[in-house]
Short mmCIF file of C-alpha atoms and ligand atoms in Angstrom, two decimals:
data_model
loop_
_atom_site.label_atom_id
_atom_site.label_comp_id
_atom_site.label_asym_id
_atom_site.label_seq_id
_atom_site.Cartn_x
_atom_site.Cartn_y
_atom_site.Cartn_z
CA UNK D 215 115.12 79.05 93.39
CA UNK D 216 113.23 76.47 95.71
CA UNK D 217 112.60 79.09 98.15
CA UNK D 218 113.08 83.31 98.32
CA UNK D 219 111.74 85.46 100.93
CA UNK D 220 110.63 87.57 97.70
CA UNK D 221 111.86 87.28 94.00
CA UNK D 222 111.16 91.33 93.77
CA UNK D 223 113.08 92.10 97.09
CA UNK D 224 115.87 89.55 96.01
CA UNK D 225 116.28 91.50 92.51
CA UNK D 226 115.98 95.06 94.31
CA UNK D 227 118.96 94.46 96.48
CA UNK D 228 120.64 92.78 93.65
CA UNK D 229 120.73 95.97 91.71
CA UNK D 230 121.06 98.19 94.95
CA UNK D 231 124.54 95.96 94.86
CA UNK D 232 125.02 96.07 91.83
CA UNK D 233 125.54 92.21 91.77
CA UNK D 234 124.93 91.06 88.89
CA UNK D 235 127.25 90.12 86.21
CA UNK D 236 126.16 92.74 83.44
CA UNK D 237 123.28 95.71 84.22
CA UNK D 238 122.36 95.74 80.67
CA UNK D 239 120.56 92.19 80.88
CA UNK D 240 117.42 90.79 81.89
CA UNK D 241 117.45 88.94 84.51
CA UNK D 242 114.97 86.64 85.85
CA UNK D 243 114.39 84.32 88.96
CA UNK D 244 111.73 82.01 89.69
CA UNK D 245 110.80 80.95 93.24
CA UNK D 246 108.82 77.37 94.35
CA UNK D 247 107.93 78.96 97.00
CA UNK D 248 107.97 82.64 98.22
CA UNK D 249 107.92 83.42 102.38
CA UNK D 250 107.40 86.93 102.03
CA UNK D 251 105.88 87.38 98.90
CA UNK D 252 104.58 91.41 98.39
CA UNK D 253 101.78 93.04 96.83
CA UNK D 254 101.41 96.88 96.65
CA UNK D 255 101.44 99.32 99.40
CA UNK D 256 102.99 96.74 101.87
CA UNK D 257 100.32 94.16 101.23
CA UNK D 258 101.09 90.17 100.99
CA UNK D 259 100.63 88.30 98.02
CA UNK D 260 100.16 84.81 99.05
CA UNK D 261 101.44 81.14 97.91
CA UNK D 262 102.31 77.77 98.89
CA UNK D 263 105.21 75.29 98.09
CA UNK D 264 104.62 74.93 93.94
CA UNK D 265 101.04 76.13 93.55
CA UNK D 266 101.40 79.61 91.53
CA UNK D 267 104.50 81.11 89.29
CA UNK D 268 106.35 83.37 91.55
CA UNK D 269 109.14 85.77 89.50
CA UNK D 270 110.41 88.71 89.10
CA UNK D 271 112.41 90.14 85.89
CA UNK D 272 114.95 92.82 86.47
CA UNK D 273 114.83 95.09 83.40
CA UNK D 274 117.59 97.62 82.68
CA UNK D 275 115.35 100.01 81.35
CA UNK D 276 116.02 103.53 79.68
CA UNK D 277 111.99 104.74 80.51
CA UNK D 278 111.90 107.83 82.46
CA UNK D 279 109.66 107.31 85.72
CA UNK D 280 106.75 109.42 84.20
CA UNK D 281 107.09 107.19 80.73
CA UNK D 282 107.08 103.99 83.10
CA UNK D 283 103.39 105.26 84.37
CA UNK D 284 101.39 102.64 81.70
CA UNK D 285 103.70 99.75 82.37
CA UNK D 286 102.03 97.79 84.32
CA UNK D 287 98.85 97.88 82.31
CA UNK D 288 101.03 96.64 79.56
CA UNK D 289 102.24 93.84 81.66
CA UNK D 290 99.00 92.29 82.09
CA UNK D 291 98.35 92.46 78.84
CA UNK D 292 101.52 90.13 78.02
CA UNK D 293 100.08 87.88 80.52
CA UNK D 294 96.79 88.07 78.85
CA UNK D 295 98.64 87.34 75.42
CA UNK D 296 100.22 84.11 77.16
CA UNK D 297 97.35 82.68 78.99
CA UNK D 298 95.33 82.94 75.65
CA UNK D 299 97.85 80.82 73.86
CA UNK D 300 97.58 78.24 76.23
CA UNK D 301 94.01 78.19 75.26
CA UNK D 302 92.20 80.64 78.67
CA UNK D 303 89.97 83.16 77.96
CA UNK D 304 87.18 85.28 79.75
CA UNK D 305 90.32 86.83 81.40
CA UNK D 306 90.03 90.52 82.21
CA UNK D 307 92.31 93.56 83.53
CA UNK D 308 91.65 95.44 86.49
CA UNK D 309 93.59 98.77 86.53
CA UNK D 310 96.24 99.16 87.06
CA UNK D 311 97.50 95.68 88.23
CA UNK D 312 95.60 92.63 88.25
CA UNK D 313 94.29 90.19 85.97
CA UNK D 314 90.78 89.06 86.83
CA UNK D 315 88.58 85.78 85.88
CA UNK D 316 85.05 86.07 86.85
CA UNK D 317 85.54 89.05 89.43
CA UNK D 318 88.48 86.83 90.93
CA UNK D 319 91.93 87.59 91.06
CA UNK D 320 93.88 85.11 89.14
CA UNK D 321 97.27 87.37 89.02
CA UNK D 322 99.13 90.50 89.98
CA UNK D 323 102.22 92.77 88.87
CA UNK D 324 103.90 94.43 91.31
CA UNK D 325 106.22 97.02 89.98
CA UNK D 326 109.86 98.35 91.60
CA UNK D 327 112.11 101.03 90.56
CA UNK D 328 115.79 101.31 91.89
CA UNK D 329 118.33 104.41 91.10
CA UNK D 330 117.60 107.78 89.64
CA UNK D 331 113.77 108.77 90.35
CA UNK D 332 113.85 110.54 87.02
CA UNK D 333 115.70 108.30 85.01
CA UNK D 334 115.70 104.63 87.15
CA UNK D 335 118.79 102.27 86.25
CA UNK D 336 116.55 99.28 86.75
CA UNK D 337 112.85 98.22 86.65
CA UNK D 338 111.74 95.04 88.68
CA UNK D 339 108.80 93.54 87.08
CA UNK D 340 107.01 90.93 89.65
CA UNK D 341 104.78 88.50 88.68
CA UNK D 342 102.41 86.32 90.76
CA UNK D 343 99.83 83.92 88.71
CA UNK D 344 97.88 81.15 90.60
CA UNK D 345 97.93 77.45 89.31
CA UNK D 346 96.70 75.28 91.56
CA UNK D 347 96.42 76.81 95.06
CA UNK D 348 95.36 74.85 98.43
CA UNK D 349 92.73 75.66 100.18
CA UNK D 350 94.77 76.76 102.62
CA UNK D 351 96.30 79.78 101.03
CA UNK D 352 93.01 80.47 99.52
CA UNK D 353 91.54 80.88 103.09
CA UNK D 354 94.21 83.32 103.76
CA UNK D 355 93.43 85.42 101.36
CA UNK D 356 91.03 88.82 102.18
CA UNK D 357 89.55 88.41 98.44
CA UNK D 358 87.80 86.51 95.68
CA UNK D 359 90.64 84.49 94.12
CA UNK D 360 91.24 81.95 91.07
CA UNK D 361 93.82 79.90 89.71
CA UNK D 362 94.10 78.50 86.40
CA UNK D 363 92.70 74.66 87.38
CA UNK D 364 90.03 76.64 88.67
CA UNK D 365 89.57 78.28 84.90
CA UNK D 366 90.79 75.19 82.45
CA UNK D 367 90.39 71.71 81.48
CA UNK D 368 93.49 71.77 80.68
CA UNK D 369 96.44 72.56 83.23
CA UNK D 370 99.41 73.69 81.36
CA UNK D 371 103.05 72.61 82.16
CA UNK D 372 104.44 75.66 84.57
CA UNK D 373 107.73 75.55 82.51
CA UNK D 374 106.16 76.29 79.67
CA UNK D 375 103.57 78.69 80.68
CA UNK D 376 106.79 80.57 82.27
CA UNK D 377 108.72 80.56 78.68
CA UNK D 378 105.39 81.65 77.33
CA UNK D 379 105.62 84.31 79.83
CA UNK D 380 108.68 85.71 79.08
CA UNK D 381 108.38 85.72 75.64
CA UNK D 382 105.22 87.86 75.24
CA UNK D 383 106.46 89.82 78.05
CA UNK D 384 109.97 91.06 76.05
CA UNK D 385 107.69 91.31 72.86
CA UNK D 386 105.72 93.84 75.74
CA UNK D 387 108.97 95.41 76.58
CA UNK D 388 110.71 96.11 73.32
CA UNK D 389 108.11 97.73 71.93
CA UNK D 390 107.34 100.14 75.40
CA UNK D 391 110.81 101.06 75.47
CA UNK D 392 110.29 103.06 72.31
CA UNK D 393 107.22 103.89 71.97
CA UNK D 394 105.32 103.27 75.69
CA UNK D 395 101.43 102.45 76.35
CA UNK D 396 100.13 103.90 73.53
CA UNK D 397 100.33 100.74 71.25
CA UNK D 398 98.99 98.98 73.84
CA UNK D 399 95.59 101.21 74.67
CA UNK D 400 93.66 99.62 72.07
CA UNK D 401 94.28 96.28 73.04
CA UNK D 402 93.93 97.00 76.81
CA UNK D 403 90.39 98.70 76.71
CA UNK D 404 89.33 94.93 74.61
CA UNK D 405 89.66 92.88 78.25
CA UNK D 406 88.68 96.37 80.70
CA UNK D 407 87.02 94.27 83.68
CA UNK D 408 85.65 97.96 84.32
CA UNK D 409 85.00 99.45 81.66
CA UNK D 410 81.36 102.09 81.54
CA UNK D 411 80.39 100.40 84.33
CA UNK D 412 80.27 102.32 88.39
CA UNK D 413 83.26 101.91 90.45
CA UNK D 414 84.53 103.28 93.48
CA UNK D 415 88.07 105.00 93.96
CA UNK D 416 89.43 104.85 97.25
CA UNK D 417 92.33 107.31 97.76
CA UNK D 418 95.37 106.79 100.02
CA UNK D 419 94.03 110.11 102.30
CA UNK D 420 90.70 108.03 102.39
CA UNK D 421 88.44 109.99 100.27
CA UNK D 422 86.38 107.77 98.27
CA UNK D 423 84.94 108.97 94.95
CA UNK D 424 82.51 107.31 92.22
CA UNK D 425 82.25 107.63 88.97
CA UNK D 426 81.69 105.45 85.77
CA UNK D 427 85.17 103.33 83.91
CA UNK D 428 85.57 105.11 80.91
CA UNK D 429 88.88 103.27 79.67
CA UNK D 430 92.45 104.46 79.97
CA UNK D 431 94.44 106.94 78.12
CA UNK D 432 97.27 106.63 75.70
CA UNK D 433 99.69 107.01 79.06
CA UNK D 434 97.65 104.14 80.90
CA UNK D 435 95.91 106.55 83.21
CA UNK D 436 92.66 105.48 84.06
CA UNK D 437 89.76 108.10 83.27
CA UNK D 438 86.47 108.10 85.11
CA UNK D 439 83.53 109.80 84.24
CA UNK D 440 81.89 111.49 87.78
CA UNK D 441 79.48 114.18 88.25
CA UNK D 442 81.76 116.55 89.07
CA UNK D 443 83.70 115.85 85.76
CA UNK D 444 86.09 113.32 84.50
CA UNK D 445 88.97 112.04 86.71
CA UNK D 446 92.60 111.19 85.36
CA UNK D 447 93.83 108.30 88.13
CA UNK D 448 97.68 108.20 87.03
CA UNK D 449 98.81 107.31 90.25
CA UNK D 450 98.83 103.59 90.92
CA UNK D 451 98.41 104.14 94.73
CA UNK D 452 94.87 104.11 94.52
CA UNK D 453 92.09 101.24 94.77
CA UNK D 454 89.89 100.26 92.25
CA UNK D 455 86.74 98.51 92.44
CA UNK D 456 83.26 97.87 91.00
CA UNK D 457 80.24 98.13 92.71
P1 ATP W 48 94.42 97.16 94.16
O1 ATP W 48 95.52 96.63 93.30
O2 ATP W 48 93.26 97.63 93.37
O3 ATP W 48 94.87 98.17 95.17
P2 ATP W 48 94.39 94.61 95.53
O4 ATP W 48 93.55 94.24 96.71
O5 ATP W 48 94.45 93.62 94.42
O6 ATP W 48 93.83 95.96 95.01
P3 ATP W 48 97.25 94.52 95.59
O7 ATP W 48 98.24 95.23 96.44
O8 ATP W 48 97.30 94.72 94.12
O9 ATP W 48 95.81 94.88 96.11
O10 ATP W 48 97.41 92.96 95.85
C1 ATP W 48 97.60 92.46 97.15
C2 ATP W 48 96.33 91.73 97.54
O11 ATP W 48 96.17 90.59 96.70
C3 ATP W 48 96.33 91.17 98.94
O12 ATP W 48 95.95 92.14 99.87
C4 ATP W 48 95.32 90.03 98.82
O13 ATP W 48 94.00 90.51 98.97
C5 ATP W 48 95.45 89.59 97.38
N1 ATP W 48 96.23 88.35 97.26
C6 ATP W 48 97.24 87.87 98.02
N2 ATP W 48 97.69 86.70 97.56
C7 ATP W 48 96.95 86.42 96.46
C8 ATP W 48 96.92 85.35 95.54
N3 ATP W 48 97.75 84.30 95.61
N4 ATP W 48 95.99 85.41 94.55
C9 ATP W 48 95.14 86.44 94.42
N5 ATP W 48 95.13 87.49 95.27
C10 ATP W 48 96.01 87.48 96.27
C1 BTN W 49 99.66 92.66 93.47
O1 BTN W 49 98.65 92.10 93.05
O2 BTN W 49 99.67 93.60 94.26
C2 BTN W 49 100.98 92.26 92.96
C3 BTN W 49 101.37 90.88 93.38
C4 BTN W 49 102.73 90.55 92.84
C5 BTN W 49 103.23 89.24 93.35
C6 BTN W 49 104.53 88.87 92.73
S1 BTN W 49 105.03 87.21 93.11
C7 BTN W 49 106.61 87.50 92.46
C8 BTN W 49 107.00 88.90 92.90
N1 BTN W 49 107.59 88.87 94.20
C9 BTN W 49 106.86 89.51 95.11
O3 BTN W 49 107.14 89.62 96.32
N2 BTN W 49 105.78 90.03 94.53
C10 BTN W 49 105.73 89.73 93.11
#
């Protein structure tokens, strides 16, 4: 699409509708530019006309909600998998949904469910990965940010670095669907922006706690070592960060 308020919300109500042609496929759409672009917890996640990859992939999923807890984790790692072929490294994950470059944010995953909160019909996978932003949007943004010009000599076509996309990320989803994070811990903990050193956790009720990154389990929950024992952060809803 040239233009979508937000490729998630567009997806959401296209499943809430059930309009779509068949529930059992992927579907994915694209936006130039996104006017209402959304990053967890009601935050923005900000773009201008052409200068980042804006989608969303609607996945008809048969993951329970608790078995969907490690997804997003895996996510970033098929955009880690893609990047790298293109020839970017030094990339790193952030739990539980950004991709880092230097302590900047280069991309994020923003993950929907719609239907049954045990057993959700569909799973809406959003995607936002910098290319070329303006200075403009950059000033806009409350945080250290990157895109890949910023990272690489050599700027990949977008068409291709969205095929690359999608095919590392249904190699990601074919094997989660049967057997979830767990193949994926290994390979996660390798690019662990985080991991052994301090960070603090900031809860939704605002209680902050500290403790050292001690990598993720086989369920993608993030463990961290404090004094007063070690935490299991399974919940997505908090904030991450190192200090
Ligand atoms: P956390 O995920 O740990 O809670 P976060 O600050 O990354 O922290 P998210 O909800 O994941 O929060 O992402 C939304 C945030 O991403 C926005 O509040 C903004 O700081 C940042 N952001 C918005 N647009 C962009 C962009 N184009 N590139 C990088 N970061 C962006
Ligand atoms: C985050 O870092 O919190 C997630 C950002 C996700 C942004 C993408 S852009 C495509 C899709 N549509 C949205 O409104 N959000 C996601």
């Amino acid at each position: 699409l040239e233009i979508a308020e937000s490729t998630n919300s567009l997806l959401l109500q296209r499943s809430v509708e059930h309009d779509f042609p068949d529930q059992r496929c992927k579907q994915v759409v694209a936006a130039e530019l996104q006017t209402g672009g959304r990053g967890r917890r009601g935050r923005s996640w900000l773009s201008g006309l052409g200068d980042s990859l804006t989608f969303s992939l609607l996945w008809p999923s048969k993951c329970t909600v608790h078995a969907l807890s490690g997804l997003s984790l895996a996510v970033g790692l098929a955009i880690i998998r893609a990047l790298t072929r293109i020839g970017v490294q030094g990339v790193a994950l952030k739990w539980p949904n950004d991709v880092l470059f230097d302590t900047r944010k280069l991309a994020g995953v923003l993950i929907e469910l719609h239907g049954d909160m045990l057993s959700p019909s569909t799973v809406i996978i959003g995607i936002g990965l910098n290319l070329k932003l303006s200075g403009g949007v950059r000033d806009r943004i409350d945080q250290a940010v990157t895109d890949i010009a910023g990272i690489t000599d050599h700027m990949p076509d977008r068409n291709h670095l969205l095929a690359l996309l999608l095919r590392e990320l249904k190699a990601v989803l074919d094997v989660f669907e049967q057997q979830g994070f767990q193949p994926f811990q290994e390979e996660w903990m390798r690019y662990h922006a985080y991991q052994d050193r301090l960070v603090q956790i900031d809860f939704p009720d605002g209680t902050v706690k500290h403790g050292i990154a001690s990598g993720v389990t086989p369920s993608g929950a993030l463990q961290i070592n404090t004094p007063a024992g070690m935490l299991h952060l399974n919940s997505g809803e908090v904030s991450l960060r190192g200090v």
